[in-house]
Amino acid sequence: MANHTLPPRTRRSAPRRRSRSGLVLWAGFGVVAALAIVLVVGLLLGGAPSPLAQQGGPSPSGTGPVAAAVDPAALQESTTYTTLQGTVPDPAPQQTTDGRVAHPVRETMVHDAPGGTPIARMPVTQIGDTWLPVIAQQGDWAQVLLPSRPSSSTGWLPMADLDVKTTPYRIAVHLGSMKLELFEDGTRIAQWTVGIGKPSAPTPTGRTFLLGAFSDDQQKYSPVILPLGTHSPTHDTFGGGPGTVAIHTWPTADVFGTPTSDGCIRVPADALRQLQEVPLGTLVTIDEA
């Protein structure tokens, strides 16, 4: 049984990506705001307290009360390596989106609602640059799918901290027929028969996304592995790393059309080559059809 091992948390690089449509997903590395210092300076200067400290006051977007100040350093990062508390489940796990994907231009806090309680920190990079699908927007806040456990978790990020682009692509995985479809601007441009998780280690269903791309020198079955923003429901780890479900190829074709993996989606080599060109953050839907 071969498993992929995700790169360690300190690794922040990924293979250079190109999009067939010329869509460029990029962002500069922002400077992380030191919230604690800002609060102290504000108090010393006698100014008004930070809006985060105004419990029950209006949020900048007028969408509701703002939670009390939270020390960002006390919050976990939202990555594929972490498990978060206080997240909101995906309200529409099979619904498509308008293609918007968001990249934090600086480390920002994830909230449980627009202007609500901070529950995590979203880093600028993790497995490559962080790109997340936008599934809803309320005022100055975007609801995104998160890469953390529990799978299918969502959170809210302030639009002011995001670079938002649009990808024309969408990936659909159908477990019943063991097919993977690639769509561009709503039109199916490719379809492949794939391998999926076995009954004892199923591939999870729901909405997720392309989280990154990396190579693993410890295995020979796939030149590049494409981790998704979802996790195995039965495995806490693959090869010592988190139990992150991924798309990758396989050296023999007999696995395609069979439920024999530990939850990952095994695709033919030509499928992997095309999927490598799809921008990070692109929506992936997995259903039982």
Coordinates of N, CA and C in Angstrom, one line a residue, residues 24 45 47 62-63 73 86 103 121 128-129 139 158 165 193 204 208 257 280 282 289:
V24 N -3.9 34.1 -14.2 CA -2.7 34.2 -13.3 C -3.2 34.4 -11.9
L45 N -1.7 56.1 23.3 CA -2.0 57.4 22.7 C -3.4 57.9 23.1
G47 N -6.2 56.8 22.1 CA -7.2 56.7 21.1 C -8.3 55.7 21.4
G62 N -21.4 46.4 8.8 CA -22.8 46.6 9.3 C -23.5 45.3 9.3
T63 N -22.8 44.1 9.3 CA -23.5 42.8 9.2 C -23.8 42.2 10.5
A73 N -2.0 35.2 17.8 CA -1.0 34.2 18.1 C -1.6 33.0 18.8
G86 N -15.2 25.3 16.1 CA -16.0 26.5 15.8 C -16.3 26.8 14.4
H103 N -7.3 34.7 -2.5 CA -5.9 34.5 -1.9 C -5.7 35.6 -0.9
R121 N -6.3 31.4 12.0 CA -5.5 32.3 11.2 C -5.3 31.6 9.8
G128 N 2.2 25.8 -1.4 CA 2.1 26.8 -2.4 C 1.3 27.9 -1.9
D129 N 0.9 28.9 -2.7 CA 0.1 30.0 -2.3 C -1.3 29.5 -1.9
G139 N -21.7 41.5 2.3 CA -21.1 42.8 2.5 C -19.6 42.7 2.2
P158 N -12.3 38.7 5.8 CA -12.6 40.0 5.3 C -12.1 40.3 3.9
K165 N -9.9 36.3 -7.7 CA -9.8 36.1 -9.1 C -10.9 35.1 -9.5
T193 N -12.0 7.6 -16.6 CA -12.3 6.6 -15.6 C -11.2 6.6 -14.6
P204 N -14.2 10.8 0.5 CA -15.3 11.6 1.0 C -16.0 12.4 0.0
T208 N -15.0 20.4 -2.3 CA -13.6 20.7 -1.9 C -12.9 21.5 -3.0
G257 N -11.3 2.5 -12.6 CA -12.6 1.8 -12.6 C -12.7 0.8 -11.4
L280 N -5.0 26.7 -8.6 CA -5.3 26.3 -7.2 C -6.5 27.1 -6.8
T282 N -9.5 25.9 -7.4 CA -10.6 25.5 -8.3 C -11.5 24.5 -7.5
A289 N -22.9 9.8 -7.6 CA -23.5 9.5 -8.9 C -22.6 8.5 -9.7

